[in-house]
mmCIF file with all atom_site columns, C-alpha atoms in Angstrom:
data_model
loop_
_atom_site.group_PDB
_atom_site.id
_atom_site.type_symbol
_atom_site.label_atom_id
_atom_site.label_alt_id
_atom_site.label_comp_id
_atom_site.label_asym_id
_atom_site.label_entity_id
_atom_site.label_seq_id
_atom_site.pdbx_PDB_ins_code
_atom_site.Cartn_x
_atom_site.Cartn_y
_atom_site.Cartn_z
_atom_site.occupancy
_atom_site.B_iso_or_equiv
_atom_site.pdbx_formal_charge
_atom_site.auth_seq_id
_atom_site.auth_comp_id
_atom_site.auth_asym_id
_atom_site.auth_atom_id
_atom_site.pdbx_PDB_model_num
ATOM 1   C CA . GLN I 1 1   ? 51.067 149.914 66.375 1.00 0.00 ? 1   GLN I CA 1
ATOM 2   C CA . GLN I 1 2   ? 54.285 150.125 69.222 1.00 0.00 ? 2   GLN I CA 1
ATOM 3   C CA . LEU I 1 3   ? 54.696 153.242 67.115 1.00 0.00 ? 3   LEU I CA 1
ATOM 4   C CA . ARG I 1 4   ? 51.534 155.050 67.259 1.00 0.00 ? 4   ARG I CA 1
ATOM 5   C CA . ASP I 1 5   ? 51.254 154.189 70.975 1.00 0.00 ? 5   ASP I CA 1
ATOM 6   C CA . ARG I 1 6   ? 54.695 155.607 71.666 1.00 0.00 ? 6   ARG I CA 1
ATOM 7   C CA . PHE I 1 7   ? 54.446 158.494 69.362 1.00 0.00 ? 7   PHE I CA 1
ATOM 8   C CA . GLY I 1 8   ? 50.703 158.733 68.345 1.00 0.00 ? 8   GLY I CA 1
ATOM 9   C CA . THR I 1 9   ? 49.870 162.096 70.619 1.00 0.00 ? 9   THR I CA 1
ATOM 10  C CA . THR I 1 10  ? 52.972 164.086 70.228 1.00 0.00 ? 10  THR I CA 1
ATOM 11  C CA . ARG I 1 11  ? 54.357 162.694 66.791 1.00 0.00 ? 11  ARG I CA 1
ATOM 12  C CA . PRO I 1 12  ? 51.369 162.386 64.078 1.00 0.00 ? 12  PRO I CA 1
ATOM 13  C CA . ASN I 1 13  ? 52.384 163.994 61.218 1.00 0.00 ? 13  ASN I CA 1
ATOM 14  C CA . GLU I 1 14  ? 55.523 161.361 61.594 1.00 0.00 ? 14  GLU I CA 1
ATOM 15  C CA . VAL I 1 15  ? 53.831 158.704 63.211 1.00 0.00 ? 15  VAL I CA 1
ATOM 16  C CA . ALA I 1 16  ? 51.565 158.995 59.622 1.00 0.00 ? 16  ALA I CA 1
ATOM 17  C CA . ALA I 1 17  ? 54.700 159.698 57.787 1.00 0.00 ? 17  ALA I CA 1
ATOM 18  C CA . ILE I 1 18  ? 56.481 156.234 58.309 1.00 0.00 ? 18  ILE I CA 1
ATOM 19  C CA . ILE I 1 19  ? 53.217 154.257 58.765 1.00 0.00 ? 19  ILE I CA 1
ATOM 20  C CA . ASP I 1 20  ? 52.589 155.527 54.487 1.00 0.00 ? 20  ASP I CA 1
ATOM 21  C CA . ALA I 1 21  ? 55.977 154.950 53.815 1.00 0.00 ? 21  ALA I CA 1
ATOM 22  C CA . GLY I 1 22  ? 55.499 151.508 55.195 1.00 0.00 ? 22  GLY I CA 1
ATOM 23  C CA . ARG I 1 23  ? 52.974 150.968 53.344 1.00 0.00 ? 23  ARG I CA 1
ATOM 24  C CA . ASN I 1 24  ? 53.665 152.661 49.925 1.00 0.00 ? 24  ASN I CA 1
ATOM 25  C CA . PRO I 1 25  ? 57.590 152.186 50.559 1.00 0.00 ? 25  PRO I CA 1
ATOM 26  C CA . ILE I 1 26  ? 60.777 154.573 47.451 1.00 0.00 ? 26  ILE I CA 1
ATOM 27  C CA . THR I 1 27  ? 64.285 153.954 48.193 1.00 0.00 ? 27  THR I CA 1
ATOM 28  C CA . VAL I 1 28  ? 67.288 155.523 46.470 1.00 0.00 ? 28  VAL I CA 1
ATOM 29  C CA . GLU I 1 29  ? 67.655 152.287 44.535 1.00 0.00 ? 29  GLU I CA 1
ATOM 30  C CA . ASP I 1 30  ? 63.683 152.920 43.595 1.00 0.00 ? 30  ASP I CA 1
ATOM 31  C CA . LEU I 1 31  ? 65.032 156.752 43.056 1.00 0.00 ? 31  LEU I CA 1
ATOM 32  C CA . ARG I 1 32  ? 67.861 155.758 41.000 1.00 0.00 ? 32  ARG I CA 1
ATOM 33  C CA . LEU I 1 33  ? 66.108 153.480 38.228 1.00 0.00 ? 33  LEU I CA 1
ATOM 34  C CA . GLY I 1 34  ? 63.332 156.048 37.923 1.00 0.00 ? 34  GLY I CA 1
ATOM 35  C CA . LEU I 1 35  ? 66.290 158.553 37.182 1.00 0.00 ? 35  LEU I CA 1
ATOM 36  C CA . ASP I 1 36  ? 67.544 155.868 34.784 1.00 0.00 ? 36  ASP I CA 1
ATOM 37  C CA . GLN I 1 37  ? 63.790 156.009 32.789 1.00 0.00 ? 37  GLN I CA 1
ATOM 38  C CA . ILE I 1 38  ? 63.820 159.680 32.448 1.00 0.00 ? 38  ILE I CA 1
ATOM 39  C CA . GLY I 1 39  ? 67.136 160.832 32.243 1.00 0.00 ? 39  GLY I CA 1
ATOM 40  C CA . SER I 1 40  ? 66.790 161.564 28.716 1.00 0.00 ? 40  SER I CA 1
ATOM 41  C CA . GLN I 1 41  ? 63.983 163.746 29.161 1.00 0.00 ? 41  GLN I CA 1
ATOM 42  C CA . LEU I 1 42  ? 65.517 165.599 31.439 1.00 0.00 ? 42  LEU I CA 1
ATOM 43  C CA . ALA I 1 43  ? 68.883 166.890 29.820 1.00 0.00 ? 43  ALA I CA 1
ATOM 44  C CA . LEU I 1 44  ? 66.700 167.513 26.642 1.00 0.00 ? 44  LEU I CA 1
ATOM 45  C CA . GLY I 1 45  ? 63.898 169.461 27.969 1.00 0.00 ? 45  GLY I CA 1
ATOM 46  C CA . PRO I 1 46  ? 60.494 169.741 26.737 1.00 0.00 ? 46  PRO I CA 1
ATOM 47  C CA . ALA I 1 47  ? 59.634 167.499 22.972 1.00 0.00 ? 47  ALA I CA 1
ATOM 48  C CA . GLY I 1 48  ? 57.065 170.240 21.583 1.00 0.00 ? 48  GLY I CA 1
ATOM 49  C CA . ASP I 1 49  ? 59.747 173.401 21.279 1.00 0.00 ? 49  ASP I CA 1
ATOM 50  C CA . GLY I 1 50  ? 60.518 172.068 17.459 1.00 0.00 ? 50  GLY I CA 1
ATOM 51  C CA . TRP I 1 51  ? 63.967 171.513 15.942 1.00 0.00 ? 51  TRP I CA 1
ATOM 52  C CA . GLY I 1 52  ? 64.010 175.125 16.013 1.00 0.00 ? 52  GLY I CA 1
ATOM 53  C CA . GLY I 1 53  ? 63.950 175.198 20.355 1.00 0.00 ? 53  GLY I CA 1
ATOM 54  C CA . SER I 1 54  ? 66.266 171.230 19.985 1.00 0.00 ? 54  SER I CA 1
ATOM 55  C CA . PHE I 1 55  ? 68.517 173.408 17.600 1.00 0.00 ? 55  PHE I CA 1
ATOM 56  C CA . VAL I 1 56  ? 69.021 177.104 20.043 1.00 0.00 ? 56  VAL I CA 1
ATOM 57  C CA . ARG I 1 57  ? 69.513 174.662 22.830 1.00 0.00 ? 57  ARG I CA 1
ATOM 58  C CA . MET I 1 58  ? 72.660 172.594 20.967 1.00 0.00 ? 58  MET I CA 1
ATOM 59  C CA . LEU I 1 59  ? 74.181 176.012 20.242 1.00 0.00 ? 59  LEU I CA 1
ATOM 60  C CA . GLY I 1 60  ? 73.872 176.787 24.054 1.00 0.00 ? 60  GLY I CA 1
ATOM 61  C CA . SER I 1 61  ? 75.396 174.005 24.741 1.00 0.00 ? 61  SER I CA 1
ATOM 62  C CA . LEU I 1 62  ? 78.575 174.361 22.644 1.00 0.00 ? 62  LEU I CA 1
ATOM 63  C CA . VAL I 1 63  ? 80.278 176.658 24.556 1.00 0.00 ? 63  VAL I CA 1
ATOM 64  C CA . VAL I 1 64  ? 79.686 176.980 28.595 1.00 0.00 ? 64  VAL I CA 1
ATOM 65  C CA . ILE I 1 65  ? 81.083 179.764 31.316 1.00 0.00 ? 65  ILE I CA 1
ATOM 66  C CA . HIS I 1 66  ? 81.433 179.104 34.452 1.00 0.00 ? 66  HIS I CA 1
ATOM 67  C CA . PRO I 1 67  ? 83.404 179.643 37.156 1.00 0.00 ? 67  PRO I CA 1
ATOM 68  C CA . ARG I 1 68  ? 86.167 177.347 37.399 1.00 0.00 ? 68  ARG I CA 1
ATOM 69  C CA . ASN I 1 69  ? 84.998 176.454 41.014 1.00 0.00 ? 69  ASN I CA 1
ATOM 70  C CA . ALA I 1 70  ? 81.075 176.452 40.017 1.00 0.00 ? 70  ALA I CA 1
ATOM 71  C CA . PRO I 1 71  ? 79.795 172.824 38.957 1.00 0.00 ? 71  PRO I CA 1
ATOM 72  C CA . SER I 1 72  ? 79.257 172.272 35.892 1.00 0.00 ? 72  SER I CA 1
ATOM 73  C CA . PRO I 1 73  ? 75.107 173.171 33.861 1.00 0.00 ? 73  PRO I CA 1
ATOM 74  C CA . VAL I 1 74  ? 75.590 170.951 31.036 1.00 0.00 ? 74  VAL I CA 1
ATOM 75  C CA . PRO I 1 75  ? 72.976 168.887 31.729 1.00 0.00 ? 75  PRO I CA 1
ATOM 76  C CA . GLY I 1 76  ? 75.021 164.887 30.981 1.00 0.00 ? 76  GLY I CA 1
ATOM 77  C CA . GLU I 1 77  ? 77.130 165.872 33.580 1.00 0.00 ? 77  GLU I CA 1
ATOM 78  C CA . ARG I 1 78  ? 74.225 167.269 35.418 1.00 0.00 ? 78  ARG I CA 1
ATOM 79  C CA . LEU I 1 79  ? 72.878 163.777 35.557 1.00 0.00 ? 79  LEU I CA 1
ATOM 80  C CA . ALA I 1 80  ? 76.254 162.605 36.093 1.00 0.00 ? 80  ALA I CA 1
ATOM 81  C CA . ARG I 1 81  ? 76.231 164.710 39.650 1.00 0.00 ? 81  ARG I CA 1
ATOM 82  C CA . ILE I 1 82  ? 72.498 163.604 40.567 1.00 0.00 ? 82  ILE I CA 1
ATOM 83  C CA . ARG I 1 83  ? 73.582 159.362 40.120 1.00 0.00 ? 83  ARG I CA 1
ATOM 84  C CA . ARG I 1 84  ? 77.039 160.823 42.713 1.00 0.00 ? 84  ARG I CA 1
ATOM 85  C CA . PHE I 1 85  ? 73.628 162.004 44.620 1.00 0.00 ? 85  PHE I CA 1
ATOM 86  C CA . LEU I 1 86  ? 72.280 159.570 44.924 1.00 0.00 ? 86  LEU I CA 1
ATOM 87  C CA . ALA I 1 87  ? 74.539 157.013 45.312 1.00 0.00 ? 87  ALA I CA 1
ATOM 88  C CA . GLN I 1 88  ? 75.810 158.889 48.866 1.00 0.00 ? 88  GLN I CA 1
ATOM 89  C CA . GLY I 1 89  ? 72.141 159.101 49.556 1.00 0.00 ? 89  GLY I CA 1
ATOM 90  C CA . GLN I 1 90  ? 71.996 162.789 49.344 1.00 0.00 ? 90  GLN I CA 1
ATOM 91  C CA . VAL I 1 91  ? 68.402 162.497 47.930 1.00 0.00 ? 91  VAL I CA 1
ATOM 92  C CA . GLU I 1 92  ? 68.028 166.821 48.930 1.00 0.00 ? 92  GLU I CA 1
ATOM 93  C CA . ALA I 1 93  ? 71.317 167.515 46.291 1.00 0.00 ? 93  ALA I CA 1
ATOM 94  C CA . ALA I 1 94  ? 69.832 165.315 43.755 1.00 0.00 ? 94  ALA I CA 1
ATOM 95  C CA . VAL I 1 95  ? 66.818 167.084 44.328 1.00 0.00 ? 95  VAL I CA 1
ATOM 96  C CA . GLU I 1 96  ? 68.275 170.372 43.121 1.00 0.00 ? 96  GLU I CA 1
ATOM 97  C CA . GLU I 1 97  ? 70.117 169.192 40.741 1.00 0.00 ? 97  GLU I CA 1
ATOM 98  C CA . VAL I 1 98  ? 67.313 167.348 39.197 1.00 0.00 ? 98  VAL I CA 1
ATOM 99  C CA . LYS I 1 99  ? 65.286 171.106 39.055 1.00 0.00 ? 99  LYS I CA 1
ATOM 100 C CA . ARG I 1 100 ? 67.903 172.747 36.865 1.00 0.00 ? 100 ARG I CA 1
ATOM 101 C CA . LEU I 1 101 ? 67.716 170.933 34.152 1.00 0.00 ? 101 LEU I CA 1
ATOM 102 C CA . PRO I 1 102 ? 66.203 171.667 30.643 1.00 0.00 ? 102 PRO I CA 1
ATOM 103 C CA . GLY I 1 103 ? 62.944 168.962 31.596 1.00 0.00 ? 103 GLY I CA 1
ATOM 104 C CA . ALA I 1 104 ? 62.683 169.381 34.331 1.00 0.00 ? 104 ALA I CA 1
ATOM 105 C CA . ALA I 1 105 ? 58.938 169.861 34.296 1.00 0.00 ? 105 ALA I CA 1
ATOM 106 C CA . GLN I 1 106 ? 58.648 166.530 32.889 1.00 0.00 ? 106 GLN I CA 1
ATOM 107 C CA . SER I 1 107 ? 59.764 165.187 35.945 1.00 0.00 ? 107 SER I CA 1
ATOM 108 C CA . LYS I 1 108 ? 57.343 165.747 38.470 1.00 0.00 ? 108 LYS I CA 1
ATOM 109 C CA . ALA I 1 109 ? 56.570 162.414 39.711 1.00 0.00 ? 109 ALA I CA 1
ATOM 110 C CA . TRP I 1 110 ? 60.488 161.636 40.102 1.00 0.00 ? 110 TRP I CA 1
ATOM 111 C CA . LEU I 1 111 ? 60.168 164.847 42.120 1.00 0.00 ? 111 LEU I CA 1
ATOM 112 C CA . ASP I 1 112 ? 57.698 163.834 44.175 1.00 0.00 ? 112 ASP I CA 1
ATOM 113 C CA . GLY I 1 113 ? 59.093 160.542 45.088 1.00 0.00 ? 113 GLY I CA 1
ATOM 114 C CA . ALA I 1 114 ? 62.530 161.870 46.285 1.00 0.00 ? 114 ALA I CA 1
ATOM 115 C CA . GLN I 1 115 ? 59.987 164.408 48.019 1.00 0.00 ? 115 GLN I CA 1
ATOM 116 C CA . ARG I 1 116 ? 58.221 161.249 50.070 1.00 0.00 ? 116 ARG I CA 1
ATOM 117 C CA . TYR I 1 117 ? 61.942 160.052 50.314 1.00 0.00 ? 117 TYR I CA 1
ATOM 118 C CA . ILE I 1 118 ? 62.465 163.057 51.965 1.00 0.00 ? 118 ILE I CA 1
ATOM 119 C CA . ALA I 1 119 ? 59.856 163.402 54.601 1.00 0.00 ? 119 ALA I CA 1
ATOM 120 C CA . THR I 1 120 ? 60.389 159.682 55.502 1.00 0.00 ? 120 THR I CA 1
ATOM 121 C CA . ARG I 1 121 ? 63.894 160.526 56.574 1.00 0.00 ? 121 ARG I CA 1
ATOM 122 C CA . GLN I 1 122 ? 63.059 163.543 58.314 1.00 0.00 ? 122 GLN I CA 1
ATOM 123 C CA . ALA I 1 123 ? 60.466 161.678 60.405 1.00 0.00 ? 123 ALA I CA 1
ATOM 124 C CA . LEU I 1 124 ? 62.391 158.849 60.907 1.00 0.00 ? 124 LEU I CA 1
ATOM 125 C CA . ASP I 1 125 ? 65.124 160.845 62.471 1.00 0.00 ? 125 ASP I CA 1
ATOM 126 C CA . THR I 1 126 ? 62.615 163.606 64.776 1.00 0.00 ? 126 THR I CA 1
ATOM 127 C CA . LEU I 1 127 ? 60.994 159.830 66.246 1.00 0.00 ? 127 LEU I CA 1
ATOM 128 C CA . GLU I 1 128 ? 64.841 158.616 66.940 1.00 0.00 ? 128 GLU I CA 1
ATOM 129 C CA . ALA I 1 129 ? 65.585 162.146 68.460 1.00 0.00 ? 129 ALA I CA 1
ATOM 130 C CA . ALA I 1 130 ? 62.011 162.094 70.733 1.00 0.00 ? 130 ALA I CA 1
ATOM 131 C CA . ALA I 1 131 ? 63.603 158.899 71.501 1.00 0.00 ? 131 ALA I CA 1
ATOM 132 C CA . LEU I 1 132 ? 66.347 159.231 72.423 1.00 0.00 ? 132 LEU I CA 1
ATOM 133 C CA . GLN I 1 133 ? 65.236 162.623 74.721 1.00 0.00 ? 133 GLN I CA 1
ATOM 134 C CA . GLY I 1 134 ? 63.330 160.594 76.396 1.00 0.00 ? 134 GLY I CA 1
ATOM 135 C CA . ASN I 1 135 ? 60.171 162.054 74.361 1.00 0.00 ? 135 ASN I CA 1
ATOM 136 C CA . ALA I 1 136 ? 58.331 158.809 73.900 1.00 0.00 ? 136 ALA I CA 1
ATOM 137 C CA . ALA I 1 137 ? 55.447 157.688 76.088 1.00 0.00 ? 137 ALA I CA 1
ATOM 138 C CA . ALA I 1 138 ? 55.985 155.034 78.092 1.00 0.00 ? 138 ALA I CA 1
ATOM 139 C CA . PRO I 1 139 ? 55.157 151.050 76.321 1.00 0.00 ? 139 PRO I CA 1
ATOM 140 C CA . ALA I 1 140 ? 52.013 149.495 77.422 1.00 0.00 ? 140 ALA I CA 1
ATOM 141 C CA . PRO I 1 141 ? 52.356 146.633 79.408 1.00 0.00 ? 141 PRO I CA 1
ATOM 142 C CA . VAL I 1 142 ? 51.815 143.757 78.689 1.00 0.00 ? 142 VAL I CA 1
ATOM 143 C CA . ARG I 1 143 ? 49.101 141.617 79.284 1.00 0.00 ? 143 ARG I CA 1
ATOM 144 C CA . ARG I 1 144 ? 48.504 137.971 79.307 1.00 0.00 ? 144 ARG I CA 1
#
């Protein structure tokens, strides 16, 4: 209720995002576990392309040429990077890497959860900044 009282009129979207996250929380650990569950699907791509598509993808991954300073585009290495990003709390970077994987189309639920996490963090940052700048309503007096 304090959140609604102090920021409900000036920052209603942020308050709603935080309240929703409190009712249905998602953590970096949830995202990591979800990635573990869908990792092989992300790396392999769609299952419906048959053996021909799998063969072409396998051939394409035998030799990969990329600039020396560029991160590797190989799906297994991308998954390792995503795990590192999550371990460091860099969910936005992890989302961008997931979108570049062959099976990204199969990660909608994971991406939705990651976006909710990011939106919640942004809402918390916005409310924290507003509170530090004095843009919050005064607390209601305590009635006895």
